[in-house]
Amino acid sequence: MWQRIQTVFLVVVIISMVGLIFMPIWVFQPDTENSHMLFALHYTEKANGVANTLYMPYAITAMLAMAAAAIAFISIRKFKNRVLQMKLGALNSLLMLGAMVSIVVFVMDLAKSHNGGQYGSGFWMIAMGVAANFLANRFIRRDEKLVRDSERLR
C-alpha cells in the first residue's frame, strides 16, 4: 500500500483538507483592535476586543473538506480495487471543487464588503489538495492500465 505513489498523494490530500479547517482562508486587519478572519469552519469579526463568530453558511466549506478527507482515507484503504479508487477520486474531485467554489464565493463577498484583505494559508491548501488528488487519480489510472495490459498478454 505505502509503496504506491498514489497513497502518498492521497495522504497529502488528507493533510491539506484537515489543514484547511484550522488555517485562516482570508484575513482583514485594519488596525490592532479590529480584525476579520475567515476560516473554513467560521467567520470571526473582532471589534474593540469583542469577538463575534458566525458558523453558518461558512461551515459548508469545512463539511466539504472533511468529506473529501474521509473519501481520500477510504480510497487509501481500497488499494486492491483500482476501479473503485478511480470512482472515489472523481467524487473527491467534485467535493473539493465544491469547497473551492464556496471559498471563492465567501472570500469575494467579504473582500468586497471590507474593501480588501489578504489570502491566508488555508486559501492555498485547497489548491494543494486538488493538485494531489489529480496526481493520485492519474497514478491509479496508470496502475489499472498496466494491470490490464499485463492480463492481455497472457
PDB file of C-alpha atoms in Angstrom:
ATOM      1  CA  MET A   1       0.000   0.000   0.000  1.00  0.00           C
ATOM      2  CA  TRP A   2       2.618   2.609   1.019  1.00  0.00           C
ATOM      3  CA  GLN A   3       4.946   1.624  -1.804  1.00  0.00           C
ATOM      4  CA  ARG A   4       2.497   3.110  -4.314  1.00  0.00           C
ATOM      5  CA  ILE A   5       2.922   6.824  -5.038  1.00  0.00           C
ATOM      6  CA  GLN A   6      -0.827   7.465  -5.188  1.00  0.00           C
ATOM      7  CA  THR A   7      -1.057   6.604  -1.498  1.00  0.00           C
ATOM      8  CA  VAL A   8       1.387   9.404  -0.728  1.00  0.00           C
ATOM      9  CA  PHE A   9      -0.669  11.829  -2.819  1.00  0.00           C
ATOM     10  CA  LEU A  10      -3.871  10.750  -1.066  1.00  0.00           C
ATOM     11  CA  VAL A  11      -2.204  11.369   2.300  1.00  0.00           C
ATOM     12  CA  VAL A  12      -1.293  14.857   1.057  1.00  0.00           C
ATOM     13  CA  VAL A  13      -4.985  15.344   0.198  1.00  0.00           C
ATOM     14  CA  ILE A  14      -5.965  14.354   3.738  1.00  0.00           C
ATOM     15  CA  ILE A  15      -3.371  16.645   5.313  1.00  0.00           C
ATOM     16  CA  SER A  16      -4.351  19.590   3.127  1.00  0.00           C
ATOM     17  CA  MET A  17      -8.080  19.162   3.811  1.00  0.00           C
ATOM     18  CA  VAL A  18      -7.553  18.914   7.568  1.00  0.00           C
ATOM     19  CA  GLY A  19      -5.130  21.851   7.411  1.00  0.00           C
ATOM     20  CA  LEU A  20      -7.744  23.866   5.540  1.00  0.00           C
ATOM     21  CA  ILE A  21     -10.038  23.669   8.553  1.00  0.00           C
ATOM     22  CA  PHE A  22      -7.518  25.096  11.001  1.00  0.00           C
ATOM     23  CA  MET A  23      -5.760  27.712   8.875  1.00  0.00           C
ATOM     24  CA  PRO A  24      -7.223  31.109   8.013  1.00  0.00           C
ATOM     25  CA  ILE A  25      -8.556  31.453   4.484  1.00  0.00           C
ATOM     26  CA  TRP A  26      -8.894  35.248   4.448  1.00  0.00           C
ATOM     27  CA  VAL A  27      -7.721  37.939   6.888  1.00  0.00           C
ATOM     28  CA  PHE A  28      -8.505  41.656   7.075  1.00  0.00           C
ATOM     29  CA  GLN A  29      -6.915  43.635   9.883  1.00  0.00           C
ATOM     30  CA  PRO A  30      -7.359  47.418   9.534  1.00  0.00           C
ATOM     31  CA  ASP A  31      -5.819  48.118  12.971  1.00  0.00           C
ATOM     32  CA  THR A  32      -4.617  46.258  16.056  1.00  0.00           C
ATOM     33  CA  GLU A  33      -8.004  46.087  17.819  1.00  0.00           C
ATOM     34  CA  ASN A  34     -10.200  45.169  14.859  1.00  0.00           C
ATOM     35  CA  SER A  35      -9.856  42.099  12.681  1.00  0.00           C
ATOM     36  CA  HIS A  36     -11.902  39.928  10.356  1.00  0.00           C
ATOM     37  CA  MET A  37     -10.843  36.310   9.814  1.00  0.00           C
ATOM     38  CA  LEU A  38     -12.461  33.650   7.669  1.00  0.00           C
ATOM     39  CA  PHE A  39     -11.758  30.019   8.469  1.00  0.00           C
ATOM     40  CA  ALA A  40     -13.316  27.000   6.797  1.00  0.00           C
ATOM     41  CA  LEU A  41     -15.483  26.449   9.865  1.00  0.00           C
ATOM     42  CA  HIS A  42     -16.369  30.016  10.864  1.00  0.00           C
ATOM     43  CA  TYR A  43     -16.018  33.749  10.306  1.00  0.00           C
ATOM     44  CA  THR A  44     -14.793  35.803  13.257  1.00  0.00           C
ATOM     45  CA  GLU A  45     -15.155  39.557  13.486  1.00  0.00           C
ATOM     46  CA  LYS A  46     -13.276  41.152  16.358  1.00  0.00           C
ATOM     47  CA  ALA A  47     -14.177  44.779  17.152  1.00  0.00           C
ATOM     48  CA  ASN A  48     -12.817  46.614  20.205  1.00  0.00           C
ATOM     49  CA  GLY A  49     -11.832  43.367  21.919  1.00  0.00           C
ATOM     50  CA  VAL A  50     -15.242  41.724  21.443  1.00  0.00           C
ATOM     51  CA  ALA A  51     -15.344  38.732  19.092  1.00  0.00           C
ATOM     52  CA  ASN A  52     -18.425  37.771  17.109  1.00  0.00           C
ATOM     53  CA  THR A  53     -18.332  34.372  15.406  1.00  0.00           C
ATOM     54  CA  LEU A  54     -20.666  33.159  12.657  1.00  0.00           C
ATOM     55  CA  TYR A  55     -20.675  29.472  11.742  1.00  0.00           C
ATOM     56  CA  MET A  56     -23.276  29.211   9.010  1.00  0.00           C
ATOM     57  CA  PRO A  57     -23.003  29.363   5.974  1.00  0.00           C
ATOM     58  CA  TYR A  58     -19.204  29.304   6.349  1.00  0.00           C
ATOM     59  CA  ALA A  59     -19.161  25.799   7.864  1.00  0.00           C
ATOM     60  CA  ILE A  60     -20.207  24.369   4.484  1.00  0.00           C
ATOM     61  CA  THR A  61     -16.575  24.643   3.425  1.00  0.00           C
ATOM     62  CA  ALA A  62     -15.433  22.608   6.431  1.00  0.00           C
ATOM     63  CA  MET A  63     -18.082  19.956   5.792  1.00  0.00           C
ATOM     64  CA  LEU A  64     -16.946  19.541   2.195  1.00  0.00           C
ATOM     65  CA  ALA A  65     -13.275  19.465   3.230  1.00  0.00           C
ATOM     66  CA  MET A  66     -13.872  16.806   5.873  1.00  0.00           C
ATOM     67  CA  ALA A  67     -15.903  14.728   3.414  1.00  0.00           C
ATOM     68  CA  ALA A  68     -13.015  14.970   0.927  1.00  0.00           C
ATOM     69  CA  ALA A  69     -10.522  13.901   3.602  1.00  0.00           C
ATOM     70  CA  ALA A  70     -12.726  10.949   4.577  1.00  0.00           C
ATOM     71  CA  ILE A  71     -13.095   9.816   0.967  1.00  0.00           C
ATOM     72  CA  ALA A  72      -9.334  10.084   0.441  1.00  0.00           C
ATOM     73  CA  PHE A  73      -8.842   7.880   3.521  1.00  0.00           C
ATOM     74  CA  ILE A  74     -11.358   5.347   2.219  1.00  0.00           C
ATOM     75  CA  SER A  75      -9.615   5.414  -1.159  1.00  0.00           C
ATOM     76  CA  ILE A  76      -6.297   4.555   0.501  1.00  0.00           C
ATOM     77  CA  ARG A  77      -7.917   1.545   2.186  1.00  0.00           C
ATOM     78  CA  LYS A  78      -9.359   0.291  -1.151  1.00  0.00           C
ATOM     79  CA  PHE A  79      -5.964  -0.133  -2.813  1.00  0.00           C
ATOM     80  CA  LYS A  80      -6.855  -3.573  -4.172  1.00  0.00           C
ATOM     81  CA  ASN A  81      -9.860  -2.263  -6.116  1.00  0.00           C
ATOM     82  CA  ARG A  82      -8.482   0.344  -8.514  1.00  0.00           C
ATOM     83  CA  VAL A  83     -11.777   0.888 -10.348  1.00  0.00           C
ATOM     84  CA  LEU A  84     -13.455   1.842  -7.073  1.00  0.00           C
ATOM     85  CA  GLN A  85     -10.450   4.039  -6.279  1.00  0.00           C
ATOM     86  CA  MET A  86     -10.935   5.895  -9.572  1.00  0.00           C
ATOM     87  CA  LYS A  87     -14.618   6.456  -8.776  1.00  0.00           C
ATOM     88  CA  LEU A  88     -13.773   7.692  -5.287  1.00  0.00           C
ATOM     89  CA  GLY A  89     -11.156  10.007  -6.793  1.00  0.00           C
ATOM     90  CA  ALA A  90     -13.755  11.504  -9.135  1.00  0.00           C
ATOM     91  CA  LEU A  91     -16.165  12.012  -6.229  1.00  0.00           C
ATOM     92  CA  ASN A  92     -13.359  13.566  -4.224  1.00  0.00           C
ATOM     93  CA  SER A  93     -12.648  15.974  -7.083  1.00  0.00           C
ATOM     94  CA  LEU A  94     -16.283  17.077  -7.038  1.00  0.00           C
ATOM     95  CA  LEU A  95     -16.246  17.617  -3.274  1.00  0.00           C
ATOM     96  CA  MET A  96     -13.048  19.646  -3.452  1.00  0.00           C
ATOM     97  CA  LEU A  97     -14.490  21.655  -6.338  1.00  0.00           C
ATOM     98  CA  GLY A  98     -17.483  22.465  -4.137  1.00  0.00           C
ATOM     99  CA  ALA A  99     -15.184  23.508  -1.294  1.00  0.00           C
ATOM    100  CA  MET A 100     -13.157  25.658  -3.678  1.00  0.00           C
ATOM    101  CA  VAL A 101     -16.272  27.369  -5.043  1.00  0.00           C
ATOM    102  CA  SER A 102     -17.548  28.084  -1.536  1.00  0.00           C
ATOM    103  CA  ILE A 103     -14.156  29.527  -0.546  1.00  0.00           C
ATOM    104  CA  VAL A 104     -14.060  31.808  -3.579  1.00  0.00           C
ATOM    105  CA  VAL A 105     -17.651  32.970  -3.049  1.00  0.00           C
ATOM    106  CA  PHE A 106     -17.123  33.727   0.640  1.00  0.00           C
ATOM    107  CA  VAL A 107     -13.755  35.433   0.112  1.00  0.00           C
ATOM    108  CA  MET A 108     -15.038  37.600  -2.739  1.00  0.00           C
ATOM    109  CA  ASP A 109     -18.094  38.607  -0.727  1.00  0.00           C
ATOM    110  CA  LEU A 110     -16.023  39.522   2.341  1.00  0.00           C
ATOM    111  CA  ALA A 111     -13.300  41.263   0.334  1.00  0.00           C
ATOM    112  CA  LYS A 112     -15.913  43.351  -1.449  1.00  0.00           C
ATOM    113  CA  SER A 113     -17.655  44.349   1.792  1.00  0.00           C
ATOM    114  CA  HIS A 114     -14.377  45.227   3.568  1.00  0.00           C
ATOM    115  CA  ASN A 115     -12.501  46.665   0.562  1.00  0.00           C
ATOM    116  CA  GLY A 116      -9.550  44.313   0.647  1.00  0.00           C
ATOM    117  CA  GLY A 117      -7.917  41.717   2.800  1.00  0.00           C
ATOM    118  CA  GLN A 118      -5.223  39.093   2.401  1.00  0.00           C
ATOM    119  CA  TYR A 119      -5.449  35.461   1.455  1.00  0.00           C
ATOM    120  CA  GLY A 120      -4.433  33.156   4.265  1.00  0.00           C
ATOM    121  CA  SER A 121      -2.618  29.859   4.019  1.00  0.00           C
ATOM    122  CA  GLY A 122      -5.906  27.954   4.057  1.00  0.00           C
ATOM    123  CA  PHE A 123      -6.779  29.526   0.712  1.00  0.00           C
ATOM    124  CA  TRP A 124      -3.833  27.728  -0.865  1.00  0.00           C
ATOM    125  CA  MET A 125      -4.398  24.411   0.946  1.00  0.00           C
ATOM    126  CA  ILE A 126      -7.393  23.621  -1.247  1.00  0.00           C
ATOM    127  CA  ALA A 127      -5.265  24.127  -4.378  1.00  0.00           C
ATOM    128  CA  MET A 128      -2.631  21.772  -2.985  1.00  0.00           C
ATOM    129  CA  GLY A 129      -5.309  19.174  -2.223  1.00  0.00           C
ATOM    130  CA  VAL A 130      -6.805  19.395  -5.713  1.00  0.00           C
ATOM    131  CA  ALA A 131      -3.384  19.002  -7.325  1.00  0.00           C
ATOM    132  CA  ALA A 132      -2.520  15.999  -5.132  1.00  0.00           C
ATOM    133  CA  ASN A 133      -5.895  14.392  -5.875  1.00  0.00           C
ATOM    134  CA  PHE A 134      -5.341  14.892  -9.613  1.00  0.00           C
ATOM    135  CA  LEU A 135      -1.932  13.233  -9.410  1.00  0.00           C
ATOM    136  CA  ALA A 136      -3.288  10.348  -7.300  1.00  0.00           C
ATOM    137  CA  ASN A 137      -6.050   9.733  -9.851  1.00  0.00           C
ATOM    138  CA  ARG A 138      -3.507   9.805 -12.657  1.00  0.00           C
ATOM    139  CA  PHE A 139      -1.288   7.192 -10.996  1.00  0.00           C
ATOM    140  CA  ILE A 140      -4.283   4.988 -10.125  1.00  0.00           C
ATOM    141  CA  ARG A 141      -5.314   5.033 -13.793  1.00  0.00           C
ATOM    142  CA  ARG A 142      -1.752   4.197 -14.807  1.00  0.00           C
ATOM    143  CA  ASP A 143      -1.700   1.185 -12.443  1.00  0.00           C
ATOM    144  CA  GLU A 144      -5.038  -0.046 -13.797  1.00  0.00           C
ATOM    145  CA  LYS A 145      -3.802   0.286 -17.379  1.00  0.00           C
ATOM    146  CA  LEU A 146      -0.623  -1.612 -16.507  1.00  0.00           C
ATOM    147  CA  VAL A 147      -2.602  -4.459 -14.934  1.00  0.00           C
ATOM    148  CA  ARG A 148      -4.994  -4.672 -17.883  1.00  0.00           C
ATOM    149  CA  ASP A 149      -2.109  -4.677 -20.378  1.00  0.00           C
ATOM    150  CA  SER A 150      -0.332  -7.455 -18.492  1.00  0.00           C
ATOM    151  CA  GLU A 151      -3.507  -9.560 -18.357  1.00  0.00           C
ATOM    152  CA  ARG A 152      -3.994  -9.136 -22.108  1.00  0.00           C
ATOM    153  CA  LEU A 153      -0.529 -10.513 -22.828  1.00  0.00           C
ATOM    154  CA  ARG A 154      -1.194 -13.807 -21.042  1.00  0.00           C
TER     155      ARG A 154
END
